[in-house]
Short mmCIF file of C-alpha atoms and ligand atoms in Angstrom, two decimals:
data_model
loop_
_atom_site.label_atom_id
_atom_site.label_comp_id
_atom_site.label_asym_id
_atom_site.label_seq_id
_atom_site.Cartn_x
_atom_site.Cartn_y
_atom_site.Cartn_z
CA MET A 14 51.39 28.87 -0.82
CA ARG A 15 48.22 29.74 1.04
CA LYS A 16 49.35 27.74 4.05
CA ALA A 17 52.60 29.66 4.16
CA VAL A 18 50.71 32.96 4.27
CA LEU A 19 48.56 31.69 7.13
CA LEU A 20 51.62 30.56 9.07
CA THR A 21 53.24 33.94 8.59
CA SER A 22 50.23 35.79 9.97
CA GLU A 23 50.11 33.45 12.97
CA LEU A 24 53.76 34.11 13.58
CA MET A 25 53.16 37.86 13.41
CA LEU A 26 50.35 37.54 15.96
CA PHE A 27 52.59 35.52 18.24
CA ILE A 28 55.34 38.13 18.04
CA PHE A 29 52.79 40.86 18.74
CA PHE A 30 51.48 39.20 21.90
CA ALA A 31 54.93 38.14 23.07
CA GLY A 32 55.94 41.78 22.75
CA CYS A 33 53.06 42.85 24.99
CA ALA A 34 54.12 40.54 27.80
CA SER A 35 56.98 42.73 28.93
CA GLN A 36 56.74 46.46 29.41
CA HIS A 37 59.38 49.03 28.77
CA PHE A 38 59.69 52.41 30.39
CA ALA A 39 62.32 55.07 30.31
CA ALA A 40 64.00 54.91 33.73
CA ILE A 41 63.29 58.63 34.01
CA PRO A 42 60.56 59.81 31.63
CA PRO A 43 61.63 62.79 29.56
CA GLY A 44 60.10 65.95 30.96
CA LEU A 45 59.71 64.60 34.50
CA ASP A 46 59.90 67.54 36.90
CA ARG A 47 62.08 66.30 39.77
CA SER A 48 61.14 69.23 41.96
CA THR A 49 57.47 68.25 42.08
CA VAL A 50 57.53 64.46 42.45
CA PRO A 51 57.97 62.62 45.73
CA GLN A 52 61.37 60.96 46.05
CA GLN A 53 62.58 58.02 48.03
CA THR A 54 66.06 56.64 48.62
CA ILE A 55 66.42 52.95 49.34
CA LYS A 56 69.65 51.29 50.37
CA MET A 57 70.34 47.77 49.18
CA THR A 58 73.23 45.37 49.48
CA ALA A 59 74.39 42.70 47.07
CA GLN A 60 76.40 39.68 48.15
CA ASP A 61 76.84 36.00 47.23
CA TYR A 62 74.04 35.29 46.29
CA HIS A 63 71.30 37.64 47.20
CA PHE A 64 70.11 41.20 47.36
CA THR A 65 68.91 42.65 50.68
CA PRO A 66 66.11 43.59 50.60
CA ASP A 67 64.98 41.45 47.69
CA GLU A 68 61.43 42.75 47.73
CA ILE A 69 60.72 46.45 47.68
CA HIS A 70 57.34 48.16 47.85
CA VAL A 71 57.09 51.68 46.51
CA LYS A 72 54.28 54.10 45.79
CA GLN A 73 53.30 54.85 42.23
CA GLY A 74 54.47 58.29 41.15
CA THR A 75 57.68 58.25 43.23
CA LEU A 76 61.18 58.87 41.94
CA ILE A 77 63.18 56.03 43.42
CA ARG A 78 66.88 56.24 44.09
CA LEU A 79 68.41 52.85 44.79
CA GLU A 80 71.83 52.87 46.42
CA ILE A 81 73.25 49.41 45.96
CA THR A 82 76.47 48.37 47.68
CA SER A 83 78.20 45.11 46.94
CA ILE A 84 79.49 43.84 50.26
CA GLU A 85 80.79 40.59 48.79
CA GLY A 86 81.80 39.81 45.23
CA THR A 87 81.07 41.65 42.01
CA HIS A 88 77.47 41.63 40.89
CA GLY A 89 75.13 43.35 38.49
CA PHE A 90 71.72 44.90 38.84
CA ALA A 91 69.33 44.55 35.93
CA LEU A 92 65.82 45.97 36.00
CA SER A 93 64.97 45.24 32.40
CA ASP A 94 61.52 46.84 32.25
CA PHE A 95 63.26 50.16 32.87
CA GLY A 96 66.27 49.48 30.66
CA ILE A 97 68.58 49.42 33.69
CA ASP A 98 71.68 47.23 33.87
CA GLU A 99 74.61 48.25 36.06
CA ARG A 100 77.70 46.46 37.28
CA ILE A 101 78.52 46.70 40.98
CA ASP A 102 82.11 45.94 41.83
CA GLU A 103 82.94 44.53 45.25
CA GLY A 104 83.02 47.26 47.88
CA LYS A 105 81.44 49.83 45.57
CA THR A 106 78.08 51.57 45.64
CA VAL A 107 76.10 52.46 42.55
CA THR A 108 73.08 54.71 42.47
CA ILE A 109 70.20 53.85 40.17
CA GLU A 110 67.23 56.08 39.59
CA PHE A 111 63.88 55.27 38.11
CA TYR A 112 60.42 56.69 38.18
CA ALA A 113 57.69 54.34 39.43
CA GLN A 114 55.30 55.28 36.71
CA LYS A 115 52.88 52.36 36.66
CA LYS A 116 51.59 49.87 39.22
CA GLY A 117 52.92 46.36 38.83
CA LYS A 118 55.63 43.87 39.72
CA TYR A 119 59.02 44.36 38.18
CA ASP A 120 61.68 41.71 38.46
CA PHE A 121 65.31 42.50 38.95
CA ARG A 122 68.24 40.12 38.86
CA CYS A 123 71.99 39.92 39.03
CA SER A 124 73.41 40.51 35.55
CA HIS A 125 77.01 39.61 36.27
CA ILE A 126 77.89 35.91 36.43
CA CYS A 127 79.04 35.78 40.03
CA GLY A 128 79.12 32.09 40.90
CA ILE A 129 77.07 29.04 41.73
CA GLY A 130 74.07 30.95 43.06
CA HIS A 131 73.96 33.54 40.31
CA LEU A 132 70.72 32.44 38.66
CA GLY A 133 68.86 32.60 41.95
CA MET A 134 69.99 36.12 42.66
CA THR A 135 66.72 37.86 41.92
CA GLY A 136 64.18 40.14 43.49
CA LYS A 137 61.18 42.30 42.74
CA ILE A 138 59.99 45.82 42.99
CA ILE A 139 56.29 46.22 43.60
CA VAL A 140 54.79 49.54 42.59
CA GLU A 141 51.47 50.01 44.39
CU1 CU B 222 75.34 37.08 39.66
#
């Protein structure tokens, strides 16, 4: 009985720390005043099987607008830390906005199974 209690508390600790490993932000924090924050538009393309560019450096405190065009195939764009996941049909452009609130590296990846190279279709946004 006592052992079971111990195991449970260890499990709770594990869940707690595992939860800390990834961060979650609102893509646009409620109350953000768009008229006062610097903004930046970045164009990106998606194709089989990569994003161009696949590494983006932005300044903390900037409202980023990503315009992503799929020039080959249908892909997805997931930036999980910001709760973003959009499908990009071939030939279409989607616009994604997020506020670069905190310094760090944020991984993005294709979220639409697009073919043999799908799992390698990743990139990162570096907020500095
Ligand atoms: Cu894919």
